[in-house]
Coordinates of C-alpha atoms in Angstrom, one line a residue:
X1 CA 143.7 85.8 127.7
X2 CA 142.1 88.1 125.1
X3 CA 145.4 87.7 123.0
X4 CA 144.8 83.9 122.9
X5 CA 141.2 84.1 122.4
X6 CA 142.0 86.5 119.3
X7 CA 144.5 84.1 118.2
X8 CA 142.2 81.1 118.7
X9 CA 139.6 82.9 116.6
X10 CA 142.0 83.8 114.0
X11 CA 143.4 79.9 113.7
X12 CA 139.3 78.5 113.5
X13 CA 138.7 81.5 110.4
X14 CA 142.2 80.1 109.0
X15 CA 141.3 76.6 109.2
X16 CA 137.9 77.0 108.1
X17 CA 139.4 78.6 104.7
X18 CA 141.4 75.9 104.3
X19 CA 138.4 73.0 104.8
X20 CA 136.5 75.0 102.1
X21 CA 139.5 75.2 99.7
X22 CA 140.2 71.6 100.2
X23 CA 136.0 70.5 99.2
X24 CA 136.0 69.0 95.6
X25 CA 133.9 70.9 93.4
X26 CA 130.5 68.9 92.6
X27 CA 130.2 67.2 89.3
X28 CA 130.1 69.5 86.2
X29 CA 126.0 70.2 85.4
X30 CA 124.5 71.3 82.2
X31 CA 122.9 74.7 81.7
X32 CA 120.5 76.3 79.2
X33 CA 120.2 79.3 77.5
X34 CA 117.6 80.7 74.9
X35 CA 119.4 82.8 71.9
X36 CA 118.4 84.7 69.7
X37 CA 120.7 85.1 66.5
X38 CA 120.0 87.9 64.0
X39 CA 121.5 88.7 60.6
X40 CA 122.2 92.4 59.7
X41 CA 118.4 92.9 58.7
X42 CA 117.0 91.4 61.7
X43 CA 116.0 88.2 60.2
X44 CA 116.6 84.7 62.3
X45 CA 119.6 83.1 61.6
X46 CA 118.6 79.4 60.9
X47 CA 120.5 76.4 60.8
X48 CA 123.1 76.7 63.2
X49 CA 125.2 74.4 65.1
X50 CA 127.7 74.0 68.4
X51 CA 130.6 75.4 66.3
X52 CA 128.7 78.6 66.0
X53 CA 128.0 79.1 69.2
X54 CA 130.3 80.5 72.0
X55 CA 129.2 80.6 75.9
X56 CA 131.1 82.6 78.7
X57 CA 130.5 83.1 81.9
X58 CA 132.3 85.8 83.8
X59 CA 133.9 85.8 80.9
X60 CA 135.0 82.3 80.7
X61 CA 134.6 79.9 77.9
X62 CA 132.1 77.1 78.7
X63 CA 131.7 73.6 76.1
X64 CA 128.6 74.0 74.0
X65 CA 127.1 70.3 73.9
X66 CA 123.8 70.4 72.1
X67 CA 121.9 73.1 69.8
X68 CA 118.5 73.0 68.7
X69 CA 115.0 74.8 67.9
X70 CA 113.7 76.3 71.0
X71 CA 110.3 75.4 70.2
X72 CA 107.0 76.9 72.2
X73 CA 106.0 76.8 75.9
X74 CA 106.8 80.8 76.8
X75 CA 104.7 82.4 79.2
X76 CA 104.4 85.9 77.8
X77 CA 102.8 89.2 79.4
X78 CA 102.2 91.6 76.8
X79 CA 101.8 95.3 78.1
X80 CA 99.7 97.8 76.5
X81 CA 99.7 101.5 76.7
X82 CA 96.6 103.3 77.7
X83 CA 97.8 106.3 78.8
X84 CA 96.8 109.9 77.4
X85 CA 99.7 109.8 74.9
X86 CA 98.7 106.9 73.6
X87 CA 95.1 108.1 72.5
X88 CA 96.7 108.9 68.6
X89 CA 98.2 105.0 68.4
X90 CA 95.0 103.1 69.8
X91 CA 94.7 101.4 66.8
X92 CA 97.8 100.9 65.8
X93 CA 98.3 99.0 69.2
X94 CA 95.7 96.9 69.1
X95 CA 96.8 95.6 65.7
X96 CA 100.3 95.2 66.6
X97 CA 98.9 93.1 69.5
X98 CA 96.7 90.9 67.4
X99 CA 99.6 90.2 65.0
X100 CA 101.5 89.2 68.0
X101 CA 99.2 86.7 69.1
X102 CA 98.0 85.0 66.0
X103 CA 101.7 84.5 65.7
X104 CA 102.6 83.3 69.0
X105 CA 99.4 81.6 70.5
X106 CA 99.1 77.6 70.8
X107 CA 101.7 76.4 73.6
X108 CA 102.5 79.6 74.4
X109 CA 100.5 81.3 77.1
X110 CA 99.9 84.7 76.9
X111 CA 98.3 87.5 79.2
X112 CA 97.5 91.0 78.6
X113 CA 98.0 93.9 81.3
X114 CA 97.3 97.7 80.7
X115 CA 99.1 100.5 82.1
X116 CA 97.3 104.0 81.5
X117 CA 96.7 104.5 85.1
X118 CA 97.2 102.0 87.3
X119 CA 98.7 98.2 85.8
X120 CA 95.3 96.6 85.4
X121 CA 95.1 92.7 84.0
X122 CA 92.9 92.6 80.7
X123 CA 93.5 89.1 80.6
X124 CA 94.8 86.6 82.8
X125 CA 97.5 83.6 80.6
X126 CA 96.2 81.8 78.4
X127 CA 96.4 80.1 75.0
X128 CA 92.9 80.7 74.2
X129 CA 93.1 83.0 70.6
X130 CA 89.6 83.7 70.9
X131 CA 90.2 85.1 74.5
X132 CA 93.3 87.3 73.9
X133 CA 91.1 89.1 70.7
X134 CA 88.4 89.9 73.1
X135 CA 91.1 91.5 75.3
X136 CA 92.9 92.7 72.9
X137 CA 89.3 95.0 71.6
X138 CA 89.0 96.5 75.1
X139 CA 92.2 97.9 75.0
X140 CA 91.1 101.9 74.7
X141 CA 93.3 105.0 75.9
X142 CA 91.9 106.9 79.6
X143 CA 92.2 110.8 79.0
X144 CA 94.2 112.6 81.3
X145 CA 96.1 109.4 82.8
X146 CA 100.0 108.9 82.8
X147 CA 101.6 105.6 81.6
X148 CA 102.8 103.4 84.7
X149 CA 105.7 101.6 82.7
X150 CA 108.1 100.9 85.4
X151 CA 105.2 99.7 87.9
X152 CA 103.6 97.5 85.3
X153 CA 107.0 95.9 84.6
X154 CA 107.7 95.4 88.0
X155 CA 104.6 94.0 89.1
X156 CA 104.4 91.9 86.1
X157 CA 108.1 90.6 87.1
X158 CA 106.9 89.9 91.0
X159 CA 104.3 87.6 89.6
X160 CA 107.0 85.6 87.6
X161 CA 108.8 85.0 90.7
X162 CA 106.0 84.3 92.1
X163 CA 104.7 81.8 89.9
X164 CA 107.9 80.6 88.3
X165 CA 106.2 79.8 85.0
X166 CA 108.8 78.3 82.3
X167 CA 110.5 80.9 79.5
X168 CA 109.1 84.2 80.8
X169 CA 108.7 87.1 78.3
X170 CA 107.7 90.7 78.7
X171 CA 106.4 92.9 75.8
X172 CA 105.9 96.3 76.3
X173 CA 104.6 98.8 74.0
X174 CA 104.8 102.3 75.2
X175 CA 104.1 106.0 73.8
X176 CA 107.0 108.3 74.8
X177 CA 104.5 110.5 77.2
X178 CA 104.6 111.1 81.0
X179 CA 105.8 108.3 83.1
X180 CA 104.7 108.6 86.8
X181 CA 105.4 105.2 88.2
X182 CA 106.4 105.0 91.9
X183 CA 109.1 102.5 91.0
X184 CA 112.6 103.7 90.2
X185 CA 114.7 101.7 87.3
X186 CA 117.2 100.4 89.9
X187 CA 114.3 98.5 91.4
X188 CA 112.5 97.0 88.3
X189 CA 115.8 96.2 86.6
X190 CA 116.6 94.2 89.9
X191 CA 112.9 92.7 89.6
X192 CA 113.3 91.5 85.9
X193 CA 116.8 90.1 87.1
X194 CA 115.2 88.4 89.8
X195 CA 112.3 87.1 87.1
X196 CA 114.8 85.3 84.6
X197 CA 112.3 87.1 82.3
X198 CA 113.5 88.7 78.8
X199 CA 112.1 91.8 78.1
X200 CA 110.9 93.6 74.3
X201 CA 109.9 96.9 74.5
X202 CA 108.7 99.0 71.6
X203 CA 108.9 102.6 72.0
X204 CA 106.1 104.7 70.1
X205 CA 107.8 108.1 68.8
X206 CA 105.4 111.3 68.8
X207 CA 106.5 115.0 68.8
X208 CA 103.5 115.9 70.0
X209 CA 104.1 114.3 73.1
X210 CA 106.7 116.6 74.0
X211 CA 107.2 116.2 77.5
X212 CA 107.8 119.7 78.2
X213 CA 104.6 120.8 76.5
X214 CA 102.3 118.2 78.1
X215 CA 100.6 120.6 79.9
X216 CA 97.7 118.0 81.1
X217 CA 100.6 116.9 83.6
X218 CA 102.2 120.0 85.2
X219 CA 105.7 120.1 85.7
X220 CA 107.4 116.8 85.1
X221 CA 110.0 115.5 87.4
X222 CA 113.3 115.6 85.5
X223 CA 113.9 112.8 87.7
X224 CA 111.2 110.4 86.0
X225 CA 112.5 111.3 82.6
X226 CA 115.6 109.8 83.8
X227 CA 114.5 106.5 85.7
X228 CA 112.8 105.8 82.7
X229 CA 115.3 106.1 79.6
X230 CA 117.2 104.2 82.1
X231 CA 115.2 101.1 82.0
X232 CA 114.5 101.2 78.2
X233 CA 118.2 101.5 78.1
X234 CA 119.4 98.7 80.7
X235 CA 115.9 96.5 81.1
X236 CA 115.9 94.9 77.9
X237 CA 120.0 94.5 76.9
X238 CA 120.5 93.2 80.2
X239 CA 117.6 90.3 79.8
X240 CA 118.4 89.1 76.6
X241 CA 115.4 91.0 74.7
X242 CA 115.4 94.4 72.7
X243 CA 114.3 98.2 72.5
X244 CA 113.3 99.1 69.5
X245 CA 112.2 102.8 68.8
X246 CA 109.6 103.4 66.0
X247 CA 109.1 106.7 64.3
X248 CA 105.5 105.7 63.5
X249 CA 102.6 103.3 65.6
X250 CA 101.9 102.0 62.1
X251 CA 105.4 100.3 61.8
X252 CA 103.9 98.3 65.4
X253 CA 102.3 95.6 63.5
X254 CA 105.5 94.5 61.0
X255 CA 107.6 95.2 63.8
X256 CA 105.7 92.9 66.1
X257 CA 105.8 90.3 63.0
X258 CA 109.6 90.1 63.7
X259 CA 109.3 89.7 66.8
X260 CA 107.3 86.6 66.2
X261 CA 109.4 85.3 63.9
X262 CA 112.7 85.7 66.3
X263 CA 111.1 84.1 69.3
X264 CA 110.0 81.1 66.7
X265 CA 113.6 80.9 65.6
X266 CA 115.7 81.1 68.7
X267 CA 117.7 78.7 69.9
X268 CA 117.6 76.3 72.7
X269 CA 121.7 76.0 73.5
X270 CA 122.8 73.4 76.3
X271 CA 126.5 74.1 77.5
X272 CA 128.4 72.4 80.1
X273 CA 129.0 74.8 83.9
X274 CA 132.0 73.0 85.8
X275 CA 130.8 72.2 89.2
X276 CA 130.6 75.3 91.6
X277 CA 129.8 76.8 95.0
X278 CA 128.8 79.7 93.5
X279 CA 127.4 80.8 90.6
X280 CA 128.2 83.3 88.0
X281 CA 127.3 87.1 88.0
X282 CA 127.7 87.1 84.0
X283 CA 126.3 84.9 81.4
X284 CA 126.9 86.1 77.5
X285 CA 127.0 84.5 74.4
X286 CA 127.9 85.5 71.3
X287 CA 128.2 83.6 67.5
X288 CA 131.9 83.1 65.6
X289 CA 130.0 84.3 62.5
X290 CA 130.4 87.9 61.0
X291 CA 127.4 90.5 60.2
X292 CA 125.1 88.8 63.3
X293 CA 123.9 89.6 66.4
X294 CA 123.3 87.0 69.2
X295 CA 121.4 88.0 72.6
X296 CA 120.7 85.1 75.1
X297 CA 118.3 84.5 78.2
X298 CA 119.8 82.0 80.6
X299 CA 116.9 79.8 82.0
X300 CA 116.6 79.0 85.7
X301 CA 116.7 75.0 87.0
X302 CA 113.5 74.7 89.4
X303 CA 113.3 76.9 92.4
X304 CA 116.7 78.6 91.5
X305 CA 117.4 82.8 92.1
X306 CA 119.6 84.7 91.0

């Protein structure tokens, strides 16, 4: 009896194989994806078209049908450092800020969250200019607090899910001091994945933040060194945005000028996904042009997850 119930069992698993493998795939839908497409001196690319543009996913080719300016209506978090390491770049953060929102306000919301200490909203979205200044002003370093990177990131990425606003964006701008969030990079990288947000993250270089000398801290965990190169290294390639490292706070403000300027010129690509049970793990996209640099953010269809 147990030999035919095993065989029983065996022939329903078979047969339900076979009634799955025998389904029609659904009709072919059309996906999005926002792209970015940069020359060798990180200037847009403008003026491209569907022969320019190739789409994979998992590494298979996929028809581009339309291509066109991506036009506004982000929701973007901006994240500030207020940490002790920050104190020397203060300024220099606040004006990088303010270029970034004079370029990017309008039909773009925008909010702005601190992360010396604990991640604390300075401003809740909006598109109100005046609003984001006044932010913006009371952004101000707390001596003898640690940066909160990770933790901001991944609370900032819970509330996308959360709120599923359209084209999310995190901005991050970060001295390279102590890090003592109580998130790893394994579980913010999974929370940005789970966002559909791209992420930017400038990275201020100073030597007198040498971690090992930053006695206000103690002994710093190897271990949080780690978790977070890790996430300036995976968090922002693996969204679609980019790390950028620079040797001076004062370069923050042009720098954040580009960035303006490559959100403003992305593309809005719309390919064609054969019809599927289940989706891809992969999504790239890349430009048949040489000397240019193409990074993409796939957008989600309303109430999808990864």
């Amino acid at each position: 009896m147990a030999h035919y119930r095993a065989a029983c069992a065996l022939v329903l698993v078979l047969t339900a194989g076979a009634s799955f493998a025998a389904q029609p795939t659904s009709a072919p839908t059309e996906r999005q994806i926002l792209v970015s497409v940069l020359d060798d001196d990180g200037a847009p690319v403008p003026d491209l078209t569907t022969t320019d543009f190739e789409i994979r996913e998992d590494d298979v080719p996929r028809e581009v049908l339309r291509v066109e300016p991506a036009g506004d209506g982000r929701h973007v978090i901006l994240l500030a450092d207020t940490s002790q390491a920050a104190v020397r770049a203060t300024s220099h953060i606040r004006s990088g800020l303010e270029a970034f929102v004079d370029g990017m306000h309008g039909d773009n919301e925008i909010a702005l969250v601190t992360f010396g200490g604990a991640p604390r909203i300075l401003v809740p979205a909006t598109r109100d200019l005046e609003r984001l200044l006044e932010g913006i002003g009371e952004v101000f370093p707390r001596q003898g607090e640690a940066a909160y990177l990770l933790d901001a990131i991944d609370q900032v990425a819970d509330g996308i899910v959360q709120r599923a606003p359209e084209r999310p964006v995190i901005v991050a701008v970060a001295s390279d001091g102590i890090d003592y969030s109580n998130r790893n990079a394994r579980q913010t990288l999974d929370a940005v994945k789970e966002s559909g947000a791209s992420v930017y993250i400038f990275s201020l270089i100073d030597r007198r933040n040498t971690r090992a000398n930053f006695g206000a801290f103690g002994n710093v965990d190897r271990q949080q060194i780690i978790e977070r190169d890790m996430l300036l290294e995976q968090g922002p390639s693996e969204s679609g945005g980019r790390h950028r490292e620079l040797l001076a706070s004062s370069a923050l403000e042009r720098a954040m000028d580009e960035l303006v300027a490559e959100l403003r010129g992305q593309y809005l690509v719309t390919y064609s996904r054969p019809g599927a049970l289940i989706p891809p793990e992969t999504v790239s996209v890349d430009v048949n042009r040489p000397d240019m640099d193409a990074r993409g953010t796939p957008l989600r269809t309303q109430g999808e997850r990864p």
